[in-house]
Short mmCIF file of C-alpha atoms in Angstrom, two decimals:
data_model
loop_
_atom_site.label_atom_id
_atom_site.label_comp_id
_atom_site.label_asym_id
_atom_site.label_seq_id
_atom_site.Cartn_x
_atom_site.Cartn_y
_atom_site.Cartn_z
CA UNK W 1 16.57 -2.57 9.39
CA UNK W 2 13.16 -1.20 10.10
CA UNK W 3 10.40 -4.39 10.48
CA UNK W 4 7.09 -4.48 10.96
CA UNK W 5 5.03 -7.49 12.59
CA UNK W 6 2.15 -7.87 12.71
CA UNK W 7 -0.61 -10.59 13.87
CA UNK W 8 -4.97 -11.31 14.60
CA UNK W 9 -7.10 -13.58 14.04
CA UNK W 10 -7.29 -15.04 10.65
CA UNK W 11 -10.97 -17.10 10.41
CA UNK W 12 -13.85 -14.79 11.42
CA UNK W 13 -17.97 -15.67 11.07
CA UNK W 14 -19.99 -12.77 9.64
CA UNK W 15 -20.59 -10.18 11.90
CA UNK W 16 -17.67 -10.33 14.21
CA UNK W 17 -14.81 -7.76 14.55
CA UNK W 18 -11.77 -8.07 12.58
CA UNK W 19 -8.60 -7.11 15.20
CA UNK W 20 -5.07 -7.01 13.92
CA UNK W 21 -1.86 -5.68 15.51
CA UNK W 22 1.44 -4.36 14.28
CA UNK W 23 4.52 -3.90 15.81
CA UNK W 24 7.30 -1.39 14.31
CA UNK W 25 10.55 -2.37 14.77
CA UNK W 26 14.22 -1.45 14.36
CA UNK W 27 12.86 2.02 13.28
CA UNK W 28 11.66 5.43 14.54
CA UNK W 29 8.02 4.90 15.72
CA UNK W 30 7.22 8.51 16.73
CA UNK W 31 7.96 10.69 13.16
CA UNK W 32 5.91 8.52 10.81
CA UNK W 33 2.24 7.79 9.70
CA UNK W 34 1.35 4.26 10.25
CA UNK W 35 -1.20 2.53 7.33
CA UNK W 36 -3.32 -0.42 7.03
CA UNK W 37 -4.16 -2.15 3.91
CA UNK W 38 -5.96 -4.76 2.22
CA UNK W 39 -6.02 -6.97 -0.72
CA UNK W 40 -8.91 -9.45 -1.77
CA UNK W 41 -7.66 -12.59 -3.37
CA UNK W 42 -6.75 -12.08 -6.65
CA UNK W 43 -7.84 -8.51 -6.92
CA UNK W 44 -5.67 -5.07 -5.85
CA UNK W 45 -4.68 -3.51 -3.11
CA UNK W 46 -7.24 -1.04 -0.94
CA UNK W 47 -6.08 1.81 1.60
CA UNK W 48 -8.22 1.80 4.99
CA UNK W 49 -6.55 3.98 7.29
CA UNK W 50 -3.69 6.14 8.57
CA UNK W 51 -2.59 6.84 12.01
CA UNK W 52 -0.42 9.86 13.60
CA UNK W 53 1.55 8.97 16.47
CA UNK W 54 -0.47 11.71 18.36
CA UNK W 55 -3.61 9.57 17.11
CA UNK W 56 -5.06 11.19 14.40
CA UNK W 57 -6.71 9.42 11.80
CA UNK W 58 -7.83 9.32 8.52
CA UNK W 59 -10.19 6.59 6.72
CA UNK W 60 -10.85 5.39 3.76
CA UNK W 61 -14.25 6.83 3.28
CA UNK W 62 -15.99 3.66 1.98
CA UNK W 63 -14.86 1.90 5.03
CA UNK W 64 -14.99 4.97 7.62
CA UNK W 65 -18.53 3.51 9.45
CA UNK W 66 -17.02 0.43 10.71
CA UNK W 67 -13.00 0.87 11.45
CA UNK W 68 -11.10 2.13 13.87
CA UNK W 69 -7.29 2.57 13.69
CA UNK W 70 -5.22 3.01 17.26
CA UNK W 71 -1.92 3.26 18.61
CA UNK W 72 0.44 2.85 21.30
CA UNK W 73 2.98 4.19 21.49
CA UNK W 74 4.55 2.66 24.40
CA UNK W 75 4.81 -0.27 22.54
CA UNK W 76 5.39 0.85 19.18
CA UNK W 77 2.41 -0.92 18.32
CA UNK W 78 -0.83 0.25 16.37
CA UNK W 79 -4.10 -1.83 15.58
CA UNK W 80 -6.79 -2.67 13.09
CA UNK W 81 -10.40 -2.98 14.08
CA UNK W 82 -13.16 -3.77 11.69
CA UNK W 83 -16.80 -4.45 12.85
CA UNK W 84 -19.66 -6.25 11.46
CA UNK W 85 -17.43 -8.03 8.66
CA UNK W 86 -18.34 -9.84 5.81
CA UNK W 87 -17.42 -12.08 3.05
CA UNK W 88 -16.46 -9.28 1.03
CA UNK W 89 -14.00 -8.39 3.85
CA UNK W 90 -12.06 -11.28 3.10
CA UNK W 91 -8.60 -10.43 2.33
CA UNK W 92 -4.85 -10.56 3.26
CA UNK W 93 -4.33 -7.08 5.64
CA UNK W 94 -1.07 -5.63 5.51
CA UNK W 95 -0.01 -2.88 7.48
CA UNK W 96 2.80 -0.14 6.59
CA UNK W 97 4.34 2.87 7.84
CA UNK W 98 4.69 6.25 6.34
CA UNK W 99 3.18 9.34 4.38
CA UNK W 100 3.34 11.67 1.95
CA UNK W 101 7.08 12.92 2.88
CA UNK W 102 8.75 9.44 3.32
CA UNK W 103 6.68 6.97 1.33
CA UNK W 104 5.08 3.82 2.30
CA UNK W 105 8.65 1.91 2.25
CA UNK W 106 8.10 -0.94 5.07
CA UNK W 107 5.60 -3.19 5.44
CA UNK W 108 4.26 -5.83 7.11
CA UNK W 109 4.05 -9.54 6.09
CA UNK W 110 0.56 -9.72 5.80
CA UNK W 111 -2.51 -11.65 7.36
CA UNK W 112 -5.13 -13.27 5.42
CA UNK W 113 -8.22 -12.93 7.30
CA UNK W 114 -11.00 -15.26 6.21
CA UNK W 115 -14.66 -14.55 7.07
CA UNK W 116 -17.09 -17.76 6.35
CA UNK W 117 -20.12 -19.08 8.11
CA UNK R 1 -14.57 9.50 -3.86
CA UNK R 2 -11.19 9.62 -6.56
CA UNK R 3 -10.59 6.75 -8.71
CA UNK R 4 -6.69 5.59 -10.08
CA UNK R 5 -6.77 4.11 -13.49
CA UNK R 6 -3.39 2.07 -14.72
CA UNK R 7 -3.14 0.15 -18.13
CA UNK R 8 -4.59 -3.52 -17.21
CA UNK R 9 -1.50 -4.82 -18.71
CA UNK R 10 1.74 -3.91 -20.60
CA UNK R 11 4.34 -6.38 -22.20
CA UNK R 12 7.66 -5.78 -23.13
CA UNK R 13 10.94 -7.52 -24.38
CA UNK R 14 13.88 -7.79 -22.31
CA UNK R 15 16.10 -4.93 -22.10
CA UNK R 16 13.54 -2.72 -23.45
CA UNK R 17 12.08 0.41 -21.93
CA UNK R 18 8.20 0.62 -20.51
CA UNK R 19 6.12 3.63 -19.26
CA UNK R 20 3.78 2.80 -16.71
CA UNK R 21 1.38 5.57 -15.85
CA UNK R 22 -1.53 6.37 -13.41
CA UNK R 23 -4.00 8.92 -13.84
CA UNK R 24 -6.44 10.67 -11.39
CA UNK R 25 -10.32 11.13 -11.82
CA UNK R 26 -10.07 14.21 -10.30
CA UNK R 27 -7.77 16.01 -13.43
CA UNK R 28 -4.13 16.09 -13.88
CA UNK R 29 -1.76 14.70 -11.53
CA UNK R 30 0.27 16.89 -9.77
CA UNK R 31 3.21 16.95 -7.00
CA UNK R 32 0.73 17.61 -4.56
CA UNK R 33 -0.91 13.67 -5.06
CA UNK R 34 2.59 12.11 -4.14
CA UNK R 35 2.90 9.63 -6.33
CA UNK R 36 3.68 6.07 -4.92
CA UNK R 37 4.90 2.77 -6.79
CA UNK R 38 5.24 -0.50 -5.84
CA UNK R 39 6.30 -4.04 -7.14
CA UNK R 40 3.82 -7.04 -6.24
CA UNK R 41 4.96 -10.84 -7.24
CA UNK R 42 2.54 -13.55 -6.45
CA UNK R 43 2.35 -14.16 -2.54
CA UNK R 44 4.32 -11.80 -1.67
CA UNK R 45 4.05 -8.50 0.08
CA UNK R 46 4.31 -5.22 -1.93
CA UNK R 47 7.26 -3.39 -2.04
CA UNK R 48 7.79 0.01 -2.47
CA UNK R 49 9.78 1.69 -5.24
CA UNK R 50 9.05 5.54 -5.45
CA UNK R 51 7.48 7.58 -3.25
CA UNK R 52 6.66 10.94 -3.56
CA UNK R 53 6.61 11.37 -7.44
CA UNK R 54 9.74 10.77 -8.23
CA UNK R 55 12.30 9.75 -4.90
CA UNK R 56 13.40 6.65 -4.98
CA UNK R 57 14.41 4.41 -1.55
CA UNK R 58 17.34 3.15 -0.99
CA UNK R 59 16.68 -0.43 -2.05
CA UNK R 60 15.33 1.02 -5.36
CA UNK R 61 17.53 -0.84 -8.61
CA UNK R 62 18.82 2.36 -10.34
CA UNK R 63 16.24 0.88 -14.00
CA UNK R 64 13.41 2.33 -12.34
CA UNK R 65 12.18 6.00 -11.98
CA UNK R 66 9.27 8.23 -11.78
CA UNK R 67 7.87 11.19 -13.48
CA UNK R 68 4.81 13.01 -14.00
CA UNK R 69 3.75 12.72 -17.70
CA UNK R 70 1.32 14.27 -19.84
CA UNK R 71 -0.76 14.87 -16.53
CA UNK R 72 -0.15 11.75 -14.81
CA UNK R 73 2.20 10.05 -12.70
CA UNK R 74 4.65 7.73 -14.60
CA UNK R 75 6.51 4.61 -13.66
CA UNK R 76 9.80 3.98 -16.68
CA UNK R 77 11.77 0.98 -16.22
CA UNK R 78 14.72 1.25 -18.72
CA UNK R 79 16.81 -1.63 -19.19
CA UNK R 80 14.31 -4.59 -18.00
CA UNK R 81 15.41 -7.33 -16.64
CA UNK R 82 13.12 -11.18 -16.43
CA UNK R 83 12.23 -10.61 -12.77
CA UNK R 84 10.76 -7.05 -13.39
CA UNK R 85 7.49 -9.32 -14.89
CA UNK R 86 5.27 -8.46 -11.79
CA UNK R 87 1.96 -6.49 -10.90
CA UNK R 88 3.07 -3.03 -10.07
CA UNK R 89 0.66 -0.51 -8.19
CA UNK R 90 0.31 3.34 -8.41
CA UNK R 91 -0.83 5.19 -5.12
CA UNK R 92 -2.03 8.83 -5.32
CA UNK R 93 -3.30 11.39 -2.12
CA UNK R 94 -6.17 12.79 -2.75
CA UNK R 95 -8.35 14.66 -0.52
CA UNK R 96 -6.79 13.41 2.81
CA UNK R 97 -6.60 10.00 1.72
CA UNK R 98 -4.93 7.90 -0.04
CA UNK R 99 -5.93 5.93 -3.33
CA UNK R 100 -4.68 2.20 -4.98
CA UNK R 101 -5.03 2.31 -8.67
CA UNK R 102 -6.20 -1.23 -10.34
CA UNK R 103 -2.52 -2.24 -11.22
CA UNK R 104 -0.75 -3.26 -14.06
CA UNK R 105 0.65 -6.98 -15.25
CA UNK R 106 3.79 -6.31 -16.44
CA UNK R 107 5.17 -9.48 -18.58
CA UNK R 108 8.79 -9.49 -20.00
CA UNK R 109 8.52 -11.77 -23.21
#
């Protein structure tokens, strides 16, 4: 059964960088897109990013200035970075893997990530 | 950038039949978005339905299945049962990313 973990910091102060990890496992790391999400408390769920296990990316584009998506592969692990946060980037982060062939079928557990002063 | 419209909210009785659909900014809704849906119940994580217009995983109860409708994508659960009442989410591709629509509140009453 394919799981994904995944773990960061979850109280930030304005301005910081938001860093969150994910681990894949139980499941073919190499073949698939890996995601990270977001949702705001009480509101819906926002795409930020996509990874290729050969490291190419794709952004959401209102978000594109300040993140950076990675991987490693050794370690079937890819990461979240998000500089210069806010309030408004308060919000439980879930990450995911797949794409447009297999679906975004497994998912992480989700971090909140509080930013306050 | 695209914007993914769903119906705020939907109710229906148990052991009826509900469309939920999800439309695109950008025109009609084709194959080529790859339609996603997924099932959100408070604190919980999503989880994923059908991917891909109209494949379902493995996990996927056999009352739920996607379409394309009238130009856009379309979630029917036939058959509902008291724990379908959830939030369910549309996801479309668009342009090299990918797009959340608003969700819908499902209620079973």
């Amino acid at each position: 059964q394919v799981q994904l973990q995944q773990w960061g910091a979850g109280l930030l102060k304005p301005s910081e960088t938001l860093s969150l990890t994910c681990a894949v496992y139980n499941g073919s790391f190499s073949a698939y897109y890996c995601n990270w999400i977001r949702q705001p408390p009480g509101k819906g769920l926002e795409w930020i990013g996509d990874i290729s296990q050969s490291g190419t990316t794709n952004y959401n584009p209102s978000l594109r200035s300040r993140v950076t998506i990675s991987v490693d592969t050794s370690k079937n692990q890819f990461s979240l970075k998000l500089s210069s946060v806010t309030a408004a980037d308060t919000a439980v982060y879930y990450c995911a893997r797949g794409d447009v062939i297999t679906g975004m079928g497994y998912w992480g557990q989700g971090t909140l990530v509080t930013v306050s002063s | 950038q695209t914007v993914v419209t769903q119906e705020p909210s939907l109710t229906v009785s148990p052991g009826g039949t509900v469309t939920l659909t999800c439309a695109s900014s950008t025109g009609a809704v084709t194959s080529g978005y790859y339609a996603n849906w997924f099932q959100q119940k408070p604190g919980q994580a999503p989880g994923a339905l059908i991917y891909s217009t109209s494949n379902k995983h493995s996990w996927t109860p056999a009352r739920f299945s996607g379409s394309l409708l009238g130009g856009k994508a379309a979630l029917t659960l036939s058959g509902v049962q008291p724990e379908d009442e959830a939030e369910y989410y549309c996801l479309l591709y668009s342009g090299g990313a990918w797009v959340f629509g608003g969700g819908t509140t499902l209620t079973v009453l």
